[in-house]
Amino acid sequence: MRYQIDIYGVLVPALLLWIIVAYVLSAFLRRLMLRFDLYRLVWHRALFDFALFVCLLGGVVYLSEFLP
Protein backbone atom coordinates (compact mmCIF):
# COMPACT_ATOMS: atom_id res chain seq x y z
CA MET A 1 0.00 0.00 0.00
CA ARG A 2 1.25 3.44 -0.86
CA TYR A 3 1.00 5.85 2.03
CA GLN A 4 1.17 9.00 -0.11
CA ILE A 5 -0.21 9.68 -3.56
CA ASP A 6 1.25 12.32 -5.85
CA ILE A 7 -1.45 14.52 -7.44
CA TYR A 8 0.19 17.12 -9.70
CA GLY A 9 3.16 17.48 -7.39
CA VAL A 10 1.14 17.57 -4.17
CA LEU A 11 1.57 14.61 -1.84
CA VAL A 12 -1.79 13.59 -0.42
CA PRO A 13 -2.18 10.91 2.26
CA ALA A 14 -3.79 7.84 0.71
CA LEU A 15 -6.18 7.49 3.63
CA LEU A 16 -7.71 10.89 2.83
CA LEU A 17 -8.59 9.72 -0.67
CA TRP A 18 -10.05 6.46 0.63
CA ILE A 19 -12.16 8.40 3.16
CA ILE A 20 -13.56 10.54 0.35
CA VAL A 21 -14.39 7.46 -1.74
CA ALA A 22 -16.07 5.77 1.24
CA TYR A 23 -18.06 8.92 1.99
CA VAL A 24 -19.37 9.13 -1.58
CA LEU A 25 -20.39 5.46 -1.48
CA SER A 26 -22.02 5.99 1.91
CA ALA A 27 -23.98 9.00 0.67
CA PHE A 28 -25.21 6.97 -2.32
CA LEU A 29 -26.34 4.12 -0.05
CA ARG A 30 -28.08 6.53 2.35
CA ARG A 31 -30.11 8.01 -0.51
CA LEU A 32 -30.97 4.52 -1.71
CA MET A 33 -32.13 3.54 1.78
CA LEU A 34 -34.22 6.69 2.08
CA ARG A 35 -35.82 6.08 -1.30
CA PHE A 36 -36.90 2.54 -0.41
CA ASP A 37 -37.73 3.42 3.22
CA LEU A 38 -35.27 0.92 4.67
CA TYR A 39 -34.43 3.13 7.64
CA ARG A 40 -37.62 1.95 9.32
CA LEU A 41 -35.77 -1.34 9.97
CA VAL A 42 -32.90 0.45 11.74
CA TRP A 43 -32.99 1.18 15.44
CA HIS A 44 -30.54 4.12 15.55
CA ARG A 45 -30.03 5.84 12.22
CA ALA A 46 -26.89 7.84 13.05
CA LEU A 47 -25.16 4.81 14.56
CA PHE A 48 -26.10 2.72 11.53
CA ASP A 49 -24.78 5.38 9.14
CA PHE A 50 -21.49 5.55 11.02
CA ALA A 51 -21.12 1.76 11.07
CA LEU A 52 -21.88 1.64 7.35
CA PHE A 53 -19.20 4.27 6.69
CA VAL A 54 -16.61 2.38 8.75
CA CYS A 55 -17.39 -0.88 6.94
CA LEU A 56 -17.17 0.83 3.56
CA LEU A 57 -13.88 2.48 4.52
CA GLY A 58 -12.44 -0.87 5.57
CA GLY A 59 -13.54 -2.41 2.28
CA VAL A 60 -12.10 0.42 0.21
CA VAL A 61 -8.76 0.27 2.03
CA TYR A 62 -8.66 -3.51 1.63
CA LEU A 63 -9.42 -3.28 -2.10
CA SER A 64 -6.78 -0.56 -2.55
CA GLU A 65 -4.14 -3.22 -1.97
CA PHE A 66 -4.96 -4.67 -5.40
CA LEU A 67 -4.50 -1.38 -7.28
CA PRO A 68 -1.31 -1.09 -9.34
mmCIF file with all atom_site columns, N, CA and C in Angstrom:
data_model
loop_
_atom_site.group_PDB
_atom_site.id
_atom_site.type_symbol
_atom_site.label_atom_id
_atom_site.label_alt_id
_atom_site.label_comp_id
_atom_site.label_asym_id
_atom_site.label_entity_id
_atom_site.label_seq_id
_atom_site.pdbx_PDB_ins_code
_atom_site.Cartn_x
_atom_site.Cartn_y
_atom_site.Cartn_z
_atom_site.occupancy
_atom_site.B_iso_or_equiv
_atom_site.pdbx_formal_charge
_atom_site.auth_seq_id
_atom_site.auth_comp_id
_atom_site.auth_asym_id
_atom_site.auth_atom_id
_atom_site.pdbx_PDB_model_num
ATOM 1   N N  . MET A 1 1  ? 0.847   -1.185 0.000  1.00 0.00 ? 1  MET A N  1
ATOM 2   C CA . MET A 1 1  ? 0.000   0.000  0.000  1.00 0.00 ? 1  MET A CA 1
ATOM 3   C C  . MET A 1 1  ? 0.884   1.237  0.000  1.00 0.00 ? 1  MET A C  1
ATOM 4   N N  . ARG A 1 2  ? 0.537   2.161  -0.845 1.00 0.00 ? 2  ARG A N  1
ATOM 5   C CA . ARG A 1 2  ? 1.246   3.439  -0.860 1.00 0.00 ? 2  ARG A CA 1
ATOM 6   C C  . ARG A 1 2  ? 0.638   4.342  0.211  1.00 0.00 ? 2  ARG A C  1
ATOM 7   N N  . TYR A 1 3  ? 1.491   5.002  0.946  1.00 0.00 ? 3  TYR A N  1
ATOM 8   C CA . TYR A 1 3  ? 0.998   5.851  2.025  1.00 0.00 ? 3  TYR A CA 1
ATOM 9   C C  . TYR A 1 3  ? 0.771   7.284  1.585  1.00 0.00 ? 3  TYR A C  1
ATOM 10  N N  . GLN A 1 4  ? 1.371   7.670  0.446  1.00 0.00 ? 4  GLN A N  1
ATOM 11  C CA . GLN A 1 4  ? 1.170   9.004  -0.107 1.00 0.00 ? 4  GLN A CA 1
ATOM 12  C C  . GLN A 1 4  ? 0.968   8.878  -1.605 1.00 0.00 ? 4  GLN A C  1
ATOM 13  N N  . ILE A 1 5  ? 0.076   9.686  -2.137 1.00 0.00 ? 5  ILE A N  1
ATOM 14  C CA . ILE A 1 5  ? -0.214  9.679  -3.560 1.00 0.00 ? 5  ILE A CA 1
ATOM 15  C C  . ILE A 1 5  ? 0.122   11.054 -4.112 1.00 0.00 ? 5  ILE A C  1
ATOM 16  N N  . ASP A 1 6  ? 0.824   11.075 -5.229 1.00 0.00 ? 6  ASP A N  1
ATOM 17  C CA . ASP A 1 6  ? 1.252   12.319 -5.853 1.00 0.00 ? 6  ASP A CA 1
ATOM 18  C C  . ASP A 1 6  ? 0.173   12.784 -6.837 1.00 0.00 ? 6  ASP A C  1
ATOM 19  N N  . ILE A 1 7  ? -0.450  13.929 -6.554 1.00 0.00 ? 7  ILE A N  1
ATOM 20  C CA . ILE A 1 7  ? -1.448  14.522 -7.440 1.00 0.00 ? 7  ILE A CA 1
ATOM 21  C C  . ILE A 1 7  ? -0.909  15.873 -7.894 1.00 0.00 ? 7  ILE A C  1
ATOM 22  N N  . TYR A 1 8  ? -0.382  15.907 -9.112 1.00 0.00 ? 8  TYR A N  1
ATOM 23  C CA . TYR A 1 8  ? 0.191   17.115 -9.702 1.00 0.00 ? 8  TYR A CA 1
ATOM 24  C C  . TYR A 1 8  ? 1.231   17.770 -8.792 1.00 0.00 ? 8  TYR A C  1
ATOM 25  N N  . GLY A 1 9  ? 2.077   16.960 -8.208 1.00 0.00 ? 9  GLY A N  1
ATOM 26  C CA . GLY A 1 9  ? 3.157   17.478 -7.387 1.00 0.00 ? 9  GLY A CA 1
ATOM 27  C C  . GLY A 1 9  ? 2.807   17.681 -5.926 1.00 0.00 ? 9  GLY A C  1
ATOM 28  N N  . VAL A 1 10 ? 1.572   17.432 -5.564 1.00 0.00 ? 10 VAL A N  1
ATOM 29  C CA . VAL A 1 10 ? 1.141   17.572 -4.170 1.00 0.00 ? 10 VAL A CA 1
ATOM 30  C C  . VAL A 1 10 ? 0.985   16.172 -3.581 1.00 0.00 ? 10 VAL A C  1
ATOM 31  N N  . LEU A 1 11 ? 1.686   15.904 -2.492 1.00 0.00 ? 11 LEU A N  1
ATOM 32  C CA . LEU A 1 11 ? 1.574   14.608 -1.840 1.00 0.00 ? 11 LEU A CA 1
ATOM 33  C C  . LEU A 1 11 ? 0.370   14.606 -0.907 1.00 0.00 ? 11 LEU A C  1
ATOM 34  N N  . VAL A 1 12 ? -0.547  13.703 -1.182 1.00 0.00 ? 12 VAL A N  1
ATOM 35  C CA . VAL A 1 12 ? -1.787  13.594 -0.418 1.00 0.00 ? 12 VAL A CA 1
ATOM 36  C C  . VAL A 1 12 ? -1.778  12.241 0.288  1.00 0.00 ? 12 VAL A C  1
ATOM 37  N N  . PRO A 1 13 ? -2.115  12.205 1.576  1.00 0.00 ? 13 PRO A N  1
ATOM 38  C CA . PRO A 1 13 ? -2.184  10.907 2.255  1.00 0.00 ? 13 PRO A CA 1
ATOM 39  C C  . PRO A 1 13 ? -3.236  10.017 1.592  1.00 0.00 ? 13 PRO A C  1
ATOM 40  N N  . ALA A 1 14 ? -2.883  8.768  1.386  1.00 0.00 ? 14 ALA A N  1
ATOM 41  C CA . ALA A 1 14 ? -3.789  7.838  0.713  1.00 0.00 ? 14 ALA A CA 1
ATOM 42  C C  . ALA A 1 14 ? -5.084  7.662  1.504  1.00 0.00 ? 14 ALA A C  1
ATOM 43  N N  . LEU A 1 15 ? -4.989  7.679  2.814  1.00 0.00 ? 15 LEU A N  1
ATOM 44  C CA . LEU A 1 15 ? -6.181  7.485  3.633  1.00 0.00 ? 15 LEU A CA 1
ATOM 45  C C  . LEU A 1 15 ? -7.215  8.580  3.384  1.00 0.00 ? 15 LEU A C  1
ATOM 46  N N  . LEU A 1 16 ? -6.773  9.796  3.125  1.00 0.00 ? 16 LEU A N  1
ATOM 47  C CA . LEU A 1 16 ? -7.708  10.891 2.830  1.00 0.00 ? 16 LEU A CA 1
ATOM 48  C C  . LEU A 1 16 ? -8.514  10.583 1.578  1.00 0.00 ? 16 LEU A C  1
ATOM 49  N N  . LEU A 1 17 ? -7.868  10.068 0.557  1.00 0.00 ? 17 LEU A N  1
ATOM 50  C CA . LEU A 1 17 ? -8.587  9.719  -0.668 1.00 0.00 ? 17 LEU A CA 1
ATOM 51  C C  . LEU A 1 17 ? -9.551  8.570  -0.433 1.00 0.00 ? 17 LEU A C  1
ATOM 52  N N  . TRP A 1 18 ? -9.155  7.586  0.360  1.00 0.00 ? 18 TRP A N  1
ATOM 53  C CA . TRP A 1 18 ? -10.045 6.457  0.629  1.00 0.00 ? 18 TRP A CA 1
ATOM 54  C C  . TRP A 1 18 ? -11.237 6.905  1.468  1.00 0.00 ? 18 TRP A C  1
ATOM 55  N N  . ILE A 1 19 ? -11.040 7.863  2.369  1.00 0.00 ? 19 ILE A N  1
ATOM 56  C CA . ILE A 1 19 ? -12.155 8.396  3.163  1.00 0.00 ? 19 ILE A CA 1
ATOM 57  C C  . ILE A 1 19 ? -13.153 9.099  2.253  1.00 0.00 ? 19 ILE A C  1
ATOM 58  N N  . ILE A 1 20 ? -12.669 9.842  1.280  1.00 0.00 ? 20 ILE A N  1
ATOM 59  C CA . ILE A 1 20 ? -13.558 10.542 0.348  1.00 0.00 ? 20 ILE A CA 1
ATOM 60  C C  . ILE A 1 20 ? -14.357 9.536  -0.478 1.00 0.00 ? 20 ILE A C  1
ATOM 61  N N  . VAL A 1 21 ? -13.696 8.492  -0.958 1.00 0.00 ? 21 VAL A N  1
ATOM 62  C CA . VAL A 1 21 ? -14.392 7.461  -1.738 1.00 0.00 ? 21 VAL A CA 1
ATOM 63  C C  . VAL A 1 21 ? -15.454 6.771  -0.885 1.00 0.00 ? 21 VAL A C  1
ATOM 64  N N  . ALA A 1 22 ? -15.108 6.428  0.354  1.00 0.00 ? 22 ALA A N  1
ATOM 65  C CA . ALA A 1 22 ? -16.071 5.768  1.241  1.00 0.00 ? 22 ALA A CA 1
ATOM 66  C C  . ALA A 1 22 ? -17.238 6.692  1.562  1.00 0.00 ? 22 ALA A C  1
ATOM 67  N N  . TYR A 1 23 ? -16.985 7.985  1.703  1.00 0.00 ? 23 TYR A N  1
ATOM 68  C CA . TYR A 1 23 ? -18.063 8.925  1.992  1.00 0.00 ? 23 TYR A CA 1
ATOM 69  C C  . TYR A 1 23 ? -19.036 9.030  0.818  1.00 0.00 ? 23 TYR A C  1
ATOM 70  N N  . VAL A 1 24 ? -18.504 9.063  -0.392 1.00 0.00 ? 24 VAL A N  1
ATOM 71  C CA . VAL A 1 24 ? -19.367 9.132  -1.576 1.00 0.00 ? 24 VAL A CA 1
ATOM 72  C C  . VAL A 1 24 ? -20.226 7.869  -1.680 1.00 0.00 ? 24 VAL A C  1
ATOM 73  N N  . LEU A 1 25 ? -19.619 6.711  -1.459 1.00 0.00 ? 25 LEU A N  1
ATOM 74  C CA . LEU A 1 25 ? -20.388 5.465  -1.477 1.00 0.00 ? 25 LEU A CA 1
ATOM 75  C C  . LEU A 1 25 ? -21.442 5.446  -0.378 1.00 0.00 ? 25 LEU A C  1
ATOM 76  N N  . SER A 1 26 ? -21.082 5.936  0.786  1.00 0.00 ? 26 SER A N  1
ATOM 77  C CA . SER A 1 26 ? -22.016 5.986  1.908  1.00 0.00 ? 26 SER A CA 1
ATOM 78  C C  . SER A 1 26 ? -23.181 6.923  1.614  1.00 0.00 ? 26 SER A C  1
ATOM 79  N N  . ALA A 1 27 ? -22.906 8.061  1.010  1.00 0.00 ? 27 ALA A N  1
ATOM 80  C CA . ALA A 1 27 ? -23.980 9.001  0.665  1.00 0.00 ? 27 ALA A CA 1
ATOM 81  C C  . ALA A 1 27 ? -24.931 8.379  -0.355 1.00 0.00 ? 27 ALA A C  1
ATOM 82  N N  . PHE A 1 28 ? -24.377 7.651  -1.322 1.00 0.00 ? 28 PHE A N  1
ATOM 83  C CA . PHE A 1 28 ? -25.214 6.973  -2.315 1.00 0.00 ? 28 PHE A CA 1
ATOM 84  C C  . PHE A 1 28 ? -26.110 5.929  -1.646 1.00 0.00 ? 28 PHE A C  1
ATOM 85  N N  . LEU A 1 29 ? -25.543 5.133  -0.733 1.00 0.00 ? 29 LEU A N  1
ATOM 86  C CA . LEU A 1 29 ? -26.337 4.116  -0.049 1.00 0.00 ? 29 LEU A CA 1
ATOM 87  C C  . LEU A 1 29 ? -27.390 4.729  0.872  1.00 0.00 ? 29 LEU A C  1
ATOM 88  N N  . ARG A 1 30 ? -27.076 5.863  1.504  1.00 0.00 ? 30 ARG A N  1
ATOM 89  C CA . ARG A 1 30 ? -28.075 6.531  2.353  1.00 0.00 ? 30 ARG A CA 1
ATOM 90  C C  . ARG A 1 30 ? -29.265 6.994  1.529  1.00 0.00 ? 30 ARG A C  1
ATOM 91  N N  . ARG A 1 31 ? -28.999 7.569  0.359  1.00 0.00 ? 31 ARG A N  1
ATOM 92  C CA . ARG A 1 31 ? -30.105 8.010  -0.508 1.00 0.00 ? 31 ARG A CA 1
ATOM 93  C C  . ARG A 1 31 ? -30.934 6.824  -0.975 1.00 0.00 ? 31 ARG A C  1
ATOM 94  N N  . LEU A 1 32 ? -30.266 5.727  -1.280 1.00 0.00 ? 32 LEU A N  1
ATOM 95  C CA . LEU A 1 32 ? -30.969 4.523  -1.706 1.00 0.00 ? 32 LEU A CA 1
ATOM 96  C C  . LEU A 1 32 ? -31.851 3.988  -0.583 1.00 0.00 ? 32 LEU A C  1
ATOM 97  N N  . MET A 1 33 ? -31.341 4.020  0.636  1.00 0.00 ? 33 MET A N  1
ATOM 98  C CA . MET A 1 33 ? -32.125 3.542  1.778  1.00 0.00 ? 33 MET A CA 1
ATOM 99  C C  . MET A 1 33 ? -33.304 4.462  2.066  1.00 0.00 ? 33 MET A C  1
ATOM 100 N N  . LEU A 1 34 ? -33.106 5.763  1.886  1.00 0.00 ? 34 LEU A N  1
ATOM 101 C CA . LEU A 1 34 ? -34.224 6.690  2.076  1.00 0.00 ? 34 LEU A CA 1
ATOM 102 C C  . LEU A 1 34 ? -35.297 6.483  1.018  1.00 0.00 ? 34 LEU A C  1
ATOM 103 N N  . ARG A 1 35 ? -34.868 6.251  -0.198 1.00 0.00 ? 35 ARG A N  1
ATOM 104 C CA . ARG A 1 35 ? -35.818 6.082  -1.300 1.00 0.00 ? 35 ARG A CA 1
ATOM 105 C C  . ARG A 1 35 ? -36.713 4.863  -1.093 1.00 0.00 ? 35 ARG A C  1
ATOM 106 N N  . PHE A 1 36 ? -36.132 3.765  -0.610 1.00 0.00 ? 36 PHE A N  1
ATOM 107 C CA . PHE A 1 36 ? -36.899 2.539  -0.409 1.00 0.00 ? 36 PHE A CA 1
ATOM 108 C C  . PHE A 1 36 ? -37.379 2.362  1.030  1.00 0.00 ? 36 PHE A C  1
ATOM 109 N N  . ASP A 1 37 ? -37.241 3.404  1.835  1.00 0.00 ? 37 ASP A N  1
ATOM 110 C CA . ASP A 1 37 ? -37.730 3.424  3.219  1.00 0.00 ? 37 ASP A CA 1
ATOM 111 C C  . ASP A 1 37 ? -37.182 2.259  4.050  1.00 0.00 ? 37 ASP A C  1
ATOM 112 N N  . LEU A 1 38 ? -35.896 1.999  3.910  1.00 0.00 ? 38 LEU A N  1
ATOM 113 C CA . LEU A 1 38 ? -35.268 0.919  4.665  1.00 0.00 ? 38 LEU A CA 1
ATOM 114 C C  . LEU A 1 38 ? -34.824 1.360  6.055  1.00 0.00 ? 38 LEU A C  1
ATOM 115 N N  . TYR A 1 39 ? -34.829 2.649  6.314  1.00 0.00 ? 39 TYR A N  1
ATOM 116 C CA . TYR A 1 39 ? -34.429 3.131  7.642  1.00 0.00 ? 39 TYR A CA 1
ATOM 117 C C  . TYR A 1 39 ? -35.449 2.773  8.716  1.00 0.00 ? 39 TYR A C  1
ATOM 118 N N  . ARG A 1 40 ? -36.629 2.359  8.317  1.00 0.00 ? 40 ARG A N  1
ATOM 119 C CA . ARG A 1 40 ? -37.622 1.953  9.320  1.00 0.00 ? 40 ARG A CA 1
ATOM 120 C C  . ARG A 1 40 ? -37.209 0.650  10.002 1.00 0.00 ? 40 ARG A C  1
ATOM 121 N N  . LEU A 1 41 ? -36.273 -0.093 9.392  1.00 0.00 ? 41 LEU A N  1
ATOM 122 C CA . LEU A 1 41 ? -35.773 -1.337 9.967  1.00 0.00 ? 41 LEU A CA 1
ATOM 123 C C  . LEU A 1 41 ? -34.582 -1.121 10.893 1.00 0.00 ? 41 LEU A C  1
ATOM 124 N N  . VAL A 1 42 ? -34.112 0.128  10.975 1.00 0.00 ? 42 VAL A N  1
ATOM 125 C CA . VAL A 1 42 ? -32.903 0.449  11.740 1.00 0.00 ? 42 VAL A CA 1
ATOM 126 C C  . VAL A 1 42 ? -33.302 1.091  13.059 1.00 0.00 ? 42 VAL A C  1
ATOM 127 N N  . TRP A 1 43 ? -32.642 0.657  14.126 1.00 0.00 ? 43 TRP A N  1
ATOM 128 C CA . TRP A 1 43 ? -32.990 1.175  15.440 1.00 0.00 ? 43 TRP A CA 1
ATOM 129 C C  . TRP A 1 43 ? -32.444 2.591  15.657 1.00 0.00 ? 43 TRP A C  1
ATOM 130 N N  . HIS A 1 44 ? -31.190 2.823  15.324 1.00 0.00 ? 44 HIS A N  1
ATOM 131 C CA . HIS A 1 44 ? -30.541 4.117  15.555 1.00 0.00 ? 44 HIS A CA 1
ATOM 132 C C  . HIS A 1 44 ? -29.871 4.539  14.252 1.00 0.00 ? 44 HIS A C  1
ATOM 133 N N  . ARG A 1 45 ? -30.475 5.499  13.565 1.00 0.00 ? 45 ARG A N  1
ATOM 134 C CA . ARG A 1 45 ? -30.033 5.842  12.215 1.00 0.00 ? 45 ARG A CA 1
ATOM 135 C C  . ARG A 1 45 ? -28.596 6.367  12.171 1.00 0.00 ? 45 ARG A C  1
ATOM 136 N N  . ALA A 1 46 ? -28.243 7.260  13.070 1.00 0.00 ? 46 ALA A N  1
ATOM 137 C CA . ALA A 1 46 ? -26.894 7.838  13.052 1.00 0.00 ? 46 ALA A CA 1
ATOM 138 C C  . ALA A 1 46 ? -25.835 6.772  13.325 1.00 0.00 ? 46 ALA A C  1
ATOM 139 N N  . LEU A 1 47 ? -26.106 5.893  14.255 1.00 0.00 ? 47 LEU A N  1
ATOM 140 C CA . LEU A 1 47 ? -25.158 4.813  14.559 1.00 0.00 ? 47 LEU A CA 1
ATOM 141 C C  . LEU A 1 47 ? -25.024 3.865  13.372 1.00 0.00 ? 47 LEU A C  1
ATOM 142 N N  . PHE A 1 48 ? -26.137 3.577  12.718 1.00 0.00 ? 48 PHE A N  1
ATOM 143 C CA . PHE A 1 48 ? -26.100 2.717  11.534 1.00 0.00 ? 48 PHE A CA 1
ATOM 144 C C  . PHE A 1 48 ? -25.306 3.372  10.408 1.00 0.00 ? 48 PHE A C  1
ATOM 145 N N  . ASP A 1 49 ? -25.514 4.669  10.186 1.00 0.00 ? 49 ASP A N  1
ATOM 146 C CA . ASP A 1 49 ? -24.775 5.382  9.140  1.00 0.00 ? 49 ASP A CA 1
ATOM 147 C C  . ASP A 1 49 ? -23.279 5.376  9.416  1.00 0.00 ? 49 ASP A C  1
ATOM 148 N N  . PHE A 1 50 ? -22.904 5.567  10.667 1.00 0.00 ? 50 PHE A N  1
ATOM 149 C CA . PHE A 1 50 ? -21.487 5.549  11.024 1.00 0.00 ? 50 PHE A CA 1
ATOM 150 C C  . PHE A 1 50 ? -20.884 4.161  10.824 1.00 0.00 ? 50 PHE A C  1
ATOM 151 N N  . ALA A 1 51 ? -21.612 3.122  11.247 1.00 0.00 ? 51 ALA A N  1
ATOM 152 C CA . ALA A 1 51 ? -21.121 1.756  11.071 1.00 0.00 ? 51 ALA A CA 1
ATOM 153 C C  . ALA A 1 51 ? -21.006 1.407  9.588  1.00 0.00 ? 51 ALA A C  1
ATOM 154 N N  . LEU A 1 52 ? -21.947 1.867  8.791  1.00 0.00 ? 52 LEU A N  1
ATOM 155 C CA . LEU A 1 52 ? -21.883 1.644  7.353  1.00 0.00 ? 52 LEU A CA 1
ATOM 156 C C  . LEU A 1 52 ? -20.657 2.327  6.758  1.00 0.00 ? 52 LEU A C  1
ATOM 157 N N  . PHE A 1 53 ? -20.378 3.548  7.178  1.00 0.00 ? 53 PHE A N  1
ATOM 158 C CA . PHE A 1 53 ? -19.200 4.274  6.692  1.00 0.00 ? 53 PHE A CA 1
ATOM 159 C C  . PHE A 1 53 ? -17.912 3.549  7.072  1.00 0.00 ? 53 PHE A C  1
ATOM 160 N N  . VAL A 1 54 ? -17.820 3.075  8.299  1.00 0.00 ? 54 VAL A N  1
ATOM 161 C CA . VAL A 1 54 ? -16.607 2.379  8.751  1.00 0.00 ? 54 VAL A CA 1
ATOM 162 C C  . VAL A 1 54 ? -16.416 1.084  7.965  1.00 0.00 ? 54 VAL A C  1
ATOM 163 N N  . CYS A 1 55 ? -17.498 0.357  7.726  1.00 0.00 ? 55 CYS A N  1
ATOM 164 C CA . CYS A 1 55 ? -17.388 -0.879 6.937  1.00 0.00 ? 55 CYS A CA 1
ATOM 165 C C  . CYS A 1 55 ? -16.977 -0.582 5.499  1.00 0.00 ? 55 CYS A C  1
ATOM 166 N N  . LEU A 1 56 ? -17.550 0.457  4.920  1.00 0.00 ? 56 LEU A N  1
ATOM 167 C CA . LEU A 1 56 ? -17.168 0.831  3.562  1.00 0.00 ? 56 LEU A CA 1
ATOM 168 C C  . LEU A 1 56 ? -15.707 1.276  3.498  1.00 0.00 ? 56 LEU A C  1
ATOM 169 N N  . LEU A 1 57 ? -15.270 2.037  4.481  1.00 0.00 ? 57 LEU A N  1
ATOM 170 C CA . LEU A 1 57 ? -13.875 2.482  4.516  1.00 0.00 ? 57 LEU A CA 1
ATOM 171 C C  . LEU A 1 57 ? -12.936 1.288  4.622  1.00 0.00 ? 57 LEU A C  1
ATOM 172 N N  . GLY A 1 58 ? -13.266 0.335  5.459  1.00 0.00 ? 58 GLY A N  1
ATOM 173 C CA . GLY A 1 58 ? -12.442 -0.873 5.568  1.00 0.00 ? 58 GLY A CA 1
ATOM 174 C C  . GLY A 1 58 ? -12.382 -1.633 4.254  1.00 0.00 ? 58 GLY A C  1
ATOM 175 N N  . GLY A 1 59 ? -13.517 -1.726 3.571  1.00 0.00 ? 59 GLY A N  1
ATOM 176 C CA . GLY A 1 59 ? -13.544 -2.409 2.283  1.00 0.00 ? 59 GLY A CA 1
ATOM 177 C C  . GLY A 1 59 ? -12.746 -1.681 1.226  1.00 0.00 ? 59 GLY A C  1
ATOM 178 N N  . VAL A 1 60 ? -12.846 -0.375 1.196  1.00 0.00 ? 60 VAL A N  1
ATOM 179 C CA . VAL A 1 60 ? -12.100 0.421  0.213  1.00 0.00 ? 60 VAL A CA 1
ATOM 180 C C  . VAL A 1 60 ? -10.599 0.312  0.465  1.00 0.00 ? 60 VAL A C  1
ATOM 181 N N  . VAL A 1 61 ? -10.190 0.385  1.709  1.00 0.00 ? 61 VAL A N  1
ATOM 182 C CA . VAL A 1 61 ? -8.762  0.269  2.032  1.00 0.00 ? 61 VAL A CA 1
ATOM 183 C C  . VAL A 1 61 ? -8.262  -1.131 1.688  1.00 0.00 ? 61 VAL A C  1
ATOM 184 N N  . TYR A 1 62 ? -9.054  -2.150 1.964  1.00 0.00 ? 62 TYR A N  1
ATOM 185 C CA . TYR A 1 62 ? -8.663  -3.509 1.627  1.00 0.00 ? 62 TYR A CA 1
ATOM 186 C C  . TYR A 1 62 ? -8.518  -3.670 0.114  1.00 0.00 ? 62 TYR A C  1
ATOM 187 N N  . LEU A 1 63 ? -9.478  -3.154 -0.649 1.00 0.00 ? 63 LEU A N  1
ATOM 188 C CA . LEU A 1 63 ? -9.418  -3.277 -2.100 1.00 0.00 ? 63 LEU A CA 1
ATOM 189 C C  . LEU A 1 63 ? -8.315  -2.421 -2.724 1.00 0.00 ? 63 LEU A C  1
ATOM 190 N N  . SER A 1 64 ? -7.861  -1.396 -2.009 1.00 0.00 ? 64 SER A N  1
ATOM 191 C CA . SER A 1 64 ? -6.785  -0.558 -2.548 1.00 0.00 ? 64 SER A CA 1
ATOM 192 C C  . SER A 1 64 ? -5.460  -1.326 -2.630 1.00 0.00 ? 64 SER A C  1
ATOM 193 N N  . GLU A 1 65 ? -5.355  -2.407 -1.907 1.00 0.00 ? 65 GLU A N  1
ATOM 194 C CA . GLU A 1 65 ? -4.136  -3.224 -1.971 1.00 0.00 ? 65 GLU A CA 1
ATOM 195 C C  . GLU A 1 65 ? -3.944  -3.832 -3.356 1.00 0.00 ? 65 GLU A C  1
ATOM 196 N N  . PHE A 1 66 ? -5.031  -4.022 -4.090 1.00 0.00 ? 66 PHE A N  1
ATOM 197 C CA . PHE A 1 66 ? -4.958  -4.669 -5.397 1.00 0.00 ? 66 PHE A CA 1
ATOM 198 C C  . PHE A 1 66 ? -4.787  -3.679 -6.549 1.00 0.00 ? 66 PHE A C  1
ATOM 199 N N  . LEU A 1 67 ? -4.736  -2.379 -6.233 1.00 0.00 ? 67 LEU A N  1
ATOM 200 C CA . LEU A 1 67 ? -4.496  -1.385 -7.278 1.00 0.00 ? 67 LEU A CA 1
ATOM 201 C C  . LEU A 1 67 ? -3.021  -1.376 -7.666 1.00 0.00 ? 67 LEU A C  1
ATOM 202 N N  . PRO A 1 68 ? -2.727  -1.091 -8.935 1.00 0.00 ? 68 PRO A N  1
ATOM 203 C CA . PRO A 1 68 ? -1.308  -1.089 -9.344 1.00 0.00 ? 68 PRO A CA 1
ATOM 204 C C  . PRO A 1 68 ? -0.529  0.066  -8.762 1.00 0.00 ? 68 PRO A C  1
#
